[in-house]
mmCIF file of C-alpha atoms in Angstrom:
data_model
loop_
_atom_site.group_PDB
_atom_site.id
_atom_site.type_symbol
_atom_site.label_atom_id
_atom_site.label_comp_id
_atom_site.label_asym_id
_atom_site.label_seq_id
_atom_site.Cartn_x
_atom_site.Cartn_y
_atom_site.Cartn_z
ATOM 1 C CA UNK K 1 14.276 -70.863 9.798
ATOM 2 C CA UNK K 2 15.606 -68.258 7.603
ATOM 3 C CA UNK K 3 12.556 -66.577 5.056
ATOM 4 C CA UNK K 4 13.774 -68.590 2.140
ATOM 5 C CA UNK K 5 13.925 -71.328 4.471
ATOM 6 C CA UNK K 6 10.537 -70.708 5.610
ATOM 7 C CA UNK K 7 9.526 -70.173 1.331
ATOM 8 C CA UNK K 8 10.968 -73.713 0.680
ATOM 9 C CA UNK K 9 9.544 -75.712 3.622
ATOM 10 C CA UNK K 10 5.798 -74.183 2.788
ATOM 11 C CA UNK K 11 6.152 -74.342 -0.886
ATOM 12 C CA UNK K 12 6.477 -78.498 -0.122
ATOM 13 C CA UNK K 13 4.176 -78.276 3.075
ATOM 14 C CA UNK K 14 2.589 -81.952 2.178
ATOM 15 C CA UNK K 15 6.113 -83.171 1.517
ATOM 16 C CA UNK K 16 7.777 -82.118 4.722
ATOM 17 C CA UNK K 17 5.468 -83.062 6.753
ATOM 18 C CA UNK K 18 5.366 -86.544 6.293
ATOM 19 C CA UNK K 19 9.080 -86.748 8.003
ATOM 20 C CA UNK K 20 10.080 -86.213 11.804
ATOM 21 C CA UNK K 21 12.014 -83.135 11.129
ATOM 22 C CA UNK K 22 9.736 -81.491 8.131
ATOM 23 C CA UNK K 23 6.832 -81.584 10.160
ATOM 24 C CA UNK K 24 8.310 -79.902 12.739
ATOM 25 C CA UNK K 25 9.355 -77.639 9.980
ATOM 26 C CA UNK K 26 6.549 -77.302 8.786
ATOM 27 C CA UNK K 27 4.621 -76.531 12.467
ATOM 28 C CA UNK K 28 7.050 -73.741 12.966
ATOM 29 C CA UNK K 29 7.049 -71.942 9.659
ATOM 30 C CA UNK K 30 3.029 -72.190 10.109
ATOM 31 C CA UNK K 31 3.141 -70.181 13.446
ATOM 32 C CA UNK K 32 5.379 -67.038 11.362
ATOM 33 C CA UNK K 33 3.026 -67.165 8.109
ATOM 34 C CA UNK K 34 0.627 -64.916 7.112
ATOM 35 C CA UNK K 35 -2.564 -65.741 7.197
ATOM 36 C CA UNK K 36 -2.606 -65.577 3.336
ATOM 37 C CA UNK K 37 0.564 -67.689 3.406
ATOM 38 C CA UNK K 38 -1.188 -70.133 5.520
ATOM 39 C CA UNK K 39 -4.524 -70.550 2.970
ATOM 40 C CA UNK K 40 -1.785 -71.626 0.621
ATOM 41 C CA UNK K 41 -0.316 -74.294 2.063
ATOM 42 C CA UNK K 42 -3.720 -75.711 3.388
ATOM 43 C CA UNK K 43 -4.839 -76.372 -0.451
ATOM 44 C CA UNK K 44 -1.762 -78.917 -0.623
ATOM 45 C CA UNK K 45 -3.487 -81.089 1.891
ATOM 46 C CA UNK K 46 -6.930 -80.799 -0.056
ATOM 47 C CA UNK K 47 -7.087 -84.408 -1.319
ATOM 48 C CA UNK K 48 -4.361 -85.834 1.125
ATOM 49 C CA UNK K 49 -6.349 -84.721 4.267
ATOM 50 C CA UNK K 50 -7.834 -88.394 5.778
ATOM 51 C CA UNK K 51 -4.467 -89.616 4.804
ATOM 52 C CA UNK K 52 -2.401 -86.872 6.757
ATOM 53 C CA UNK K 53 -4.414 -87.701 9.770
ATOM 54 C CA UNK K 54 -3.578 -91.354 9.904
ATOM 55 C CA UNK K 55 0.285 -90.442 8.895
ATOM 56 C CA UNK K 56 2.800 -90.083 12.455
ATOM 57 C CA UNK K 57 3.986 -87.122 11.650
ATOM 58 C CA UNK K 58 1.331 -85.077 9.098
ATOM 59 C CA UNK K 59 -1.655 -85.614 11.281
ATOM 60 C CA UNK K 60 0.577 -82.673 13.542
ATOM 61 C CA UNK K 61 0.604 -80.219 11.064
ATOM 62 C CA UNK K 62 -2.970 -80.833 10.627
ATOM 63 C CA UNK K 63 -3.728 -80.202 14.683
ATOM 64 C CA UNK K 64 -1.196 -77.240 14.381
ATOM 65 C CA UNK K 65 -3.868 -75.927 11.651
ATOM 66 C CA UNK K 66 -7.003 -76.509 13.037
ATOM 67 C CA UNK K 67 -5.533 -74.730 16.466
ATOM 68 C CA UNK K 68 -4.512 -71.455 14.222
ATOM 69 C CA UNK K 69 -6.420 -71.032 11.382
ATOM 70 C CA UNK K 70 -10.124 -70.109 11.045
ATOM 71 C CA UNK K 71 -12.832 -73.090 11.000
ATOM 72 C CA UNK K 72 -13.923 -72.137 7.723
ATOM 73 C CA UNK K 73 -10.668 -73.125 6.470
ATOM 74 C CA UNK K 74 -11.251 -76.488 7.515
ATOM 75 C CA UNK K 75 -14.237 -77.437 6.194
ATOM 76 C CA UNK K 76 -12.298 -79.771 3.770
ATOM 77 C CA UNK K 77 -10.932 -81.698 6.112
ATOM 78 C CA UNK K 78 -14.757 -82.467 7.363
ATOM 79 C CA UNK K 79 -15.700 -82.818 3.871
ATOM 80 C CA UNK K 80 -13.144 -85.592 2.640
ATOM 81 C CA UNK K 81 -13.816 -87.745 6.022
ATOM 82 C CA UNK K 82 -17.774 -87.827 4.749
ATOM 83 C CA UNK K 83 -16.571 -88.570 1.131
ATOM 84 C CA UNK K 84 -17.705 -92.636 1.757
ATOM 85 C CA UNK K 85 -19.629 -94.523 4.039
ATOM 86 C CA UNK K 86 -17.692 -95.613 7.106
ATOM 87 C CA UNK K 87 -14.588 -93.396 6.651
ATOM 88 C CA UNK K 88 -15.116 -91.160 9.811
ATOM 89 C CA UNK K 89 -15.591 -93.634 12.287
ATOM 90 C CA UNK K 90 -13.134 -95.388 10.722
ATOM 91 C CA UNK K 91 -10.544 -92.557 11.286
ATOM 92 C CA UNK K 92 -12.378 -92.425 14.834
ATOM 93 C CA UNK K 93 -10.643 -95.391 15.584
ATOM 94 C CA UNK K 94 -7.012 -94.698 14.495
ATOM 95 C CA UNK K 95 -4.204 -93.924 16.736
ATOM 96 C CA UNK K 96 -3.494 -90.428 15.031
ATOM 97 C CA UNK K 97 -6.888 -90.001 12.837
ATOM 98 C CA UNK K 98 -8.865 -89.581 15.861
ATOM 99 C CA UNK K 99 -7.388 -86.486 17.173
ATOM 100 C CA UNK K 100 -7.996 -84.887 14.348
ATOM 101 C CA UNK K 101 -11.665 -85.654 14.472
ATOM 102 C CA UNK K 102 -11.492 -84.670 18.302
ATOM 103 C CA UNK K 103 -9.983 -81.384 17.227
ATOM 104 C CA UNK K 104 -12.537 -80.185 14.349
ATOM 105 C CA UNK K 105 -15.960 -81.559 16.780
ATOM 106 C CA UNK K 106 -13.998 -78.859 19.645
ATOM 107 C CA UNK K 107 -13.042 -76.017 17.077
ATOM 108 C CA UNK K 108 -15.639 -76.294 14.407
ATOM 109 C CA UNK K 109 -19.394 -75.016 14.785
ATOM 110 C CA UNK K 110 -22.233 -77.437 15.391
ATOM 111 C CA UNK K 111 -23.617 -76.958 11.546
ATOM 112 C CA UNK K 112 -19.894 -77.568 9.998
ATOM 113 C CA UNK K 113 -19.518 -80.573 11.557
ATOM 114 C CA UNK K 114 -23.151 -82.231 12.170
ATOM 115 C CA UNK K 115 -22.570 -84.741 9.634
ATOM 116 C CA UNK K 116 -19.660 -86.082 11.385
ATOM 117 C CA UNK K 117 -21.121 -85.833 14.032
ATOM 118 C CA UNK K 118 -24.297 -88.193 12.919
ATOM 119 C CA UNK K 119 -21.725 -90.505 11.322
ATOM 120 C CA UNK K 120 -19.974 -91.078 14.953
ATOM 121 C CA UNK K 121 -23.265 -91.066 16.454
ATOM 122 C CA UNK K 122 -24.315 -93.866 14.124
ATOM 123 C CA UNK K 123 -21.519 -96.087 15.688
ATOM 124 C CA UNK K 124 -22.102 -95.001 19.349
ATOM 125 C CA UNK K 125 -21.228 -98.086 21.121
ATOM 126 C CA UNK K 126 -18.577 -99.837 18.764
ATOM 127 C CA UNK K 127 -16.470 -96.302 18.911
ATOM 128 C CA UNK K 128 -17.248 -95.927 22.952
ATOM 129 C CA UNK K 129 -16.048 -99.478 23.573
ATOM 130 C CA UNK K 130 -12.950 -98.806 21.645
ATOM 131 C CA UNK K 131 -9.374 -97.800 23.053
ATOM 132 C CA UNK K 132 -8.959 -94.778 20.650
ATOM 133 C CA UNK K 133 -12.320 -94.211 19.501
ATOM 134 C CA UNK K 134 -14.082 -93.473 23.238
ATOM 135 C CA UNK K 135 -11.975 -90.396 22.853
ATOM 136 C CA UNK K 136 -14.054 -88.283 19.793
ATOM 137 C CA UNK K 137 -17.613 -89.750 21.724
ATOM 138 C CA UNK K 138 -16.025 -88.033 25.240
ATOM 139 C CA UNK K 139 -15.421 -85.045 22.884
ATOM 140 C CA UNK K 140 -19.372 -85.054 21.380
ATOM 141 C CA UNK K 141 -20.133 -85.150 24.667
ATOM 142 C CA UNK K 142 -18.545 -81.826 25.606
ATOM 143 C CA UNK K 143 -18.447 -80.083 22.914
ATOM 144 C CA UNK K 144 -22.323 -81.360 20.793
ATOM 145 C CA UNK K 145 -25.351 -80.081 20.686
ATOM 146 C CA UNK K 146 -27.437 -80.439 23.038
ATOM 147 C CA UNK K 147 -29.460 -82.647 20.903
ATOM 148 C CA UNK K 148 -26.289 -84.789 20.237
ATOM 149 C CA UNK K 149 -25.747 -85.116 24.592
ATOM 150 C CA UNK K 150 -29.296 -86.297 24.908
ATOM 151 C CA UNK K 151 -29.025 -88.892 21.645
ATOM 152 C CA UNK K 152 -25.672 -90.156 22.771
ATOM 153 C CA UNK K 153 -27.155 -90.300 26.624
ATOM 154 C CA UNK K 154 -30.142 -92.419 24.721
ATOM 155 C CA UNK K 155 -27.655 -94.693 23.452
ATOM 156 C CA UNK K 156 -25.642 -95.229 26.472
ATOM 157 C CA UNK K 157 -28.334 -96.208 28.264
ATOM 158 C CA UNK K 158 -29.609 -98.677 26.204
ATOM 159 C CA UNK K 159 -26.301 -100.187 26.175
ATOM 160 C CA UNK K 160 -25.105 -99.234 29.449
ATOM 161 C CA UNK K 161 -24.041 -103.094 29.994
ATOM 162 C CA UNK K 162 -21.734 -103.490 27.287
ATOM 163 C CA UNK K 163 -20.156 -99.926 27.509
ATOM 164 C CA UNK K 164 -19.692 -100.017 31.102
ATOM 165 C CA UNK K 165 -17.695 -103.089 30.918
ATOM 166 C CA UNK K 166 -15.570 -102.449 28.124
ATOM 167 C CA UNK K 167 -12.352 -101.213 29.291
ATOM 168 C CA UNK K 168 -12.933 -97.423 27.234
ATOM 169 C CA UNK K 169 -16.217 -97.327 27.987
ATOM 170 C CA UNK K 170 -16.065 -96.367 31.648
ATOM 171 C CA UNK K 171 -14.776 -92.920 30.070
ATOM 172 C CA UNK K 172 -17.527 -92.155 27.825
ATOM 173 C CA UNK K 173 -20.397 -92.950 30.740
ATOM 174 C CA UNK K 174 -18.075 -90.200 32.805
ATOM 175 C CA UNK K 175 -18.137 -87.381 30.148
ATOM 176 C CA UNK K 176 -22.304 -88.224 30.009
ATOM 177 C CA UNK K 177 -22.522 -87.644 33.679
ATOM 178 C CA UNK K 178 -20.314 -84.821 33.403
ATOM 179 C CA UNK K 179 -22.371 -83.155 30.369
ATOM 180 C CA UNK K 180 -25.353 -84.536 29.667
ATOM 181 C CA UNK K 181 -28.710 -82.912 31.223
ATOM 182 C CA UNK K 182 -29.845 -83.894 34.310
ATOM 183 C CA UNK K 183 -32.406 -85.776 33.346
ATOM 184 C CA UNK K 184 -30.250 -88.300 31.255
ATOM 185 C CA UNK K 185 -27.707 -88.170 33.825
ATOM 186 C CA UNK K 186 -30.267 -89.772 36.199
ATOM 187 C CA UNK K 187 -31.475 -92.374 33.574
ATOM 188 C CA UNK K 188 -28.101 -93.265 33.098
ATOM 189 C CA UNK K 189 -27.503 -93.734 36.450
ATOM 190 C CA UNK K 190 -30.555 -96.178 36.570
ATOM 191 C CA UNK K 191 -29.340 -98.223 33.921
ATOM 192 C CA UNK K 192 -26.199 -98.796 35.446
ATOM 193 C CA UNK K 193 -28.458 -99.685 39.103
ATOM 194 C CA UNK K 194 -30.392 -102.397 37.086
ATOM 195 C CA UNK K 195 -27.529 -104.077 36.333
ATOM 196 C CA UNK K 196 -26.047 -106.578 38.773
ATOM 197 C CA UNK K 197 -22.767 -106.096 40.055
ATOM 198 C CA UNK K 198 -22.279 -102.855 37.360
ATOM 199 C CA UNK K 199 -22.034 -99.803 39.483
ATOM 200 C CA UNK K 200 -19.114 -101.751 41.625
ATOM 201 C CA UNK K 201 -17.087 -102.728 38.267
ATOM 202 C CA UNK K 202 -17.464 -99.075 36.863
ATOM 203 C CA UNK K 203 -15.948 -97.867 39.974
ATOM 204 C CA UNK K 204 -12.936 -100.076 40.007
ATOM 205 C CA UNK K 205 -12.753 -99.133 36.351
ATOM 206 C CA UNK K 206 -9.614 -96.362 35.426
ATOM 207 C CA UNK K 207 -12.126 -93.241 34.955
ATOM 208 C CA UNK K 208 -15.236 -95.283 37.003
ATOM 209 C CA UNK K 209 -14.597 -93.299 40.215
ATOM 210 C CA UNK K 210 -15.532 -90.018 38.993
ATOM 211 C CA UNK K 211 -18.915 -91.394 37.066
ATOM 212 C CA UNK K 212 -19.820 -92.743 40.741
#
């Protein structure tokens, strides 16, 4: 792109992105901006954030932000998926929405995003039993507090039946034995024992093998 190029696709940033080729666009003028330049163009998403991350081709302007530009600078986008009851694990679940929420839980510090965090943790075993929403849990999982390992751990053994079983949920007991403390790794490990028949499903299961 040519510098007035550049000046027109960033002056409409929320515009172009919402097309194939603008987001692209968009992406690439992003990686030559200033960092100035770039605090611009992120207050034309303030507003339209929960929206860009369900949208096909937004939501990747959005990752290419929260890969370049400081986590301060995203608070909003934490902010505006806690602006009602239900919204985060709501995006969670979407296609799109829930790499974005995978994204800011990796890149953002515990205290930024601990009320996410306790909104996804409040929906445990509906997100780790769903095809798209398994993936932000997994990411809790690496990237939480401890605290948040040992609550989720909690969960998943309580419900180690119905997670185990569903066909995401074989993912999310994997990242717990992979993160979690040893001590919950061994409870978990229990729970799955006590249940009949359990242990052999989760290791026909697509990520079962490595949790056993």
């Amino acid at each position: 792109l040519s510098s007035h190029g550049e000046r027109s696709v960033l002056e409409n940033a929320w515009l172009h992105s919402q097309d194939p080729a603008g987001t692209r666009r968009v992406q690439d003028a992003l990686d030559e901006a200033s960092d100035e330049t770039r605090e611009v163009v992120l207050q034309e998403f303030h507003g339209h954030a929960v929206k860009a991350m369900r949208d096909p081709h937004a939501n990747h302007v959005l990752q290419k932000c929260i890969s370049i530009m400081a986590p301060t600078s995203l608070q909003f986008m934490v902010d505006e998926l806690l602006e009602r009851d239900g919204l985060a694990t709501a995006v969670a679940r979407h296609r799109y929405g829930g790499r974005i929420v995978q994204h800011l839980l990796k890149r953002c510090s515990a205290s930024q995003v601990s009320g996410l965090a306790e909104a996804l943790m409040q929906e445990t075993v509906a997100l780790a039993c769903h095809s798209f929403g398994n993936f932000p849990v997994q990411h809790l999982l690496q990237f939480g507090t401890e605290e948040q390992r040992h609550r989720l751990a909690q969960t998943i053994v309580s419900n180690a039946e119905t997670i185990c079983r569903s066909k995401a949920g074989d993912g999310v007991v994997a990242a717990a034995l992979e993160h979690a403390s040893s001590e919950d790794k061994l409870l978990i490990a229990q729970a799955v024992l006590l249940e009949p028949g359990l242990l052999v499903e989760l290791a026909q299961c697509r990520h079962g093998h490595s949790a056993v």
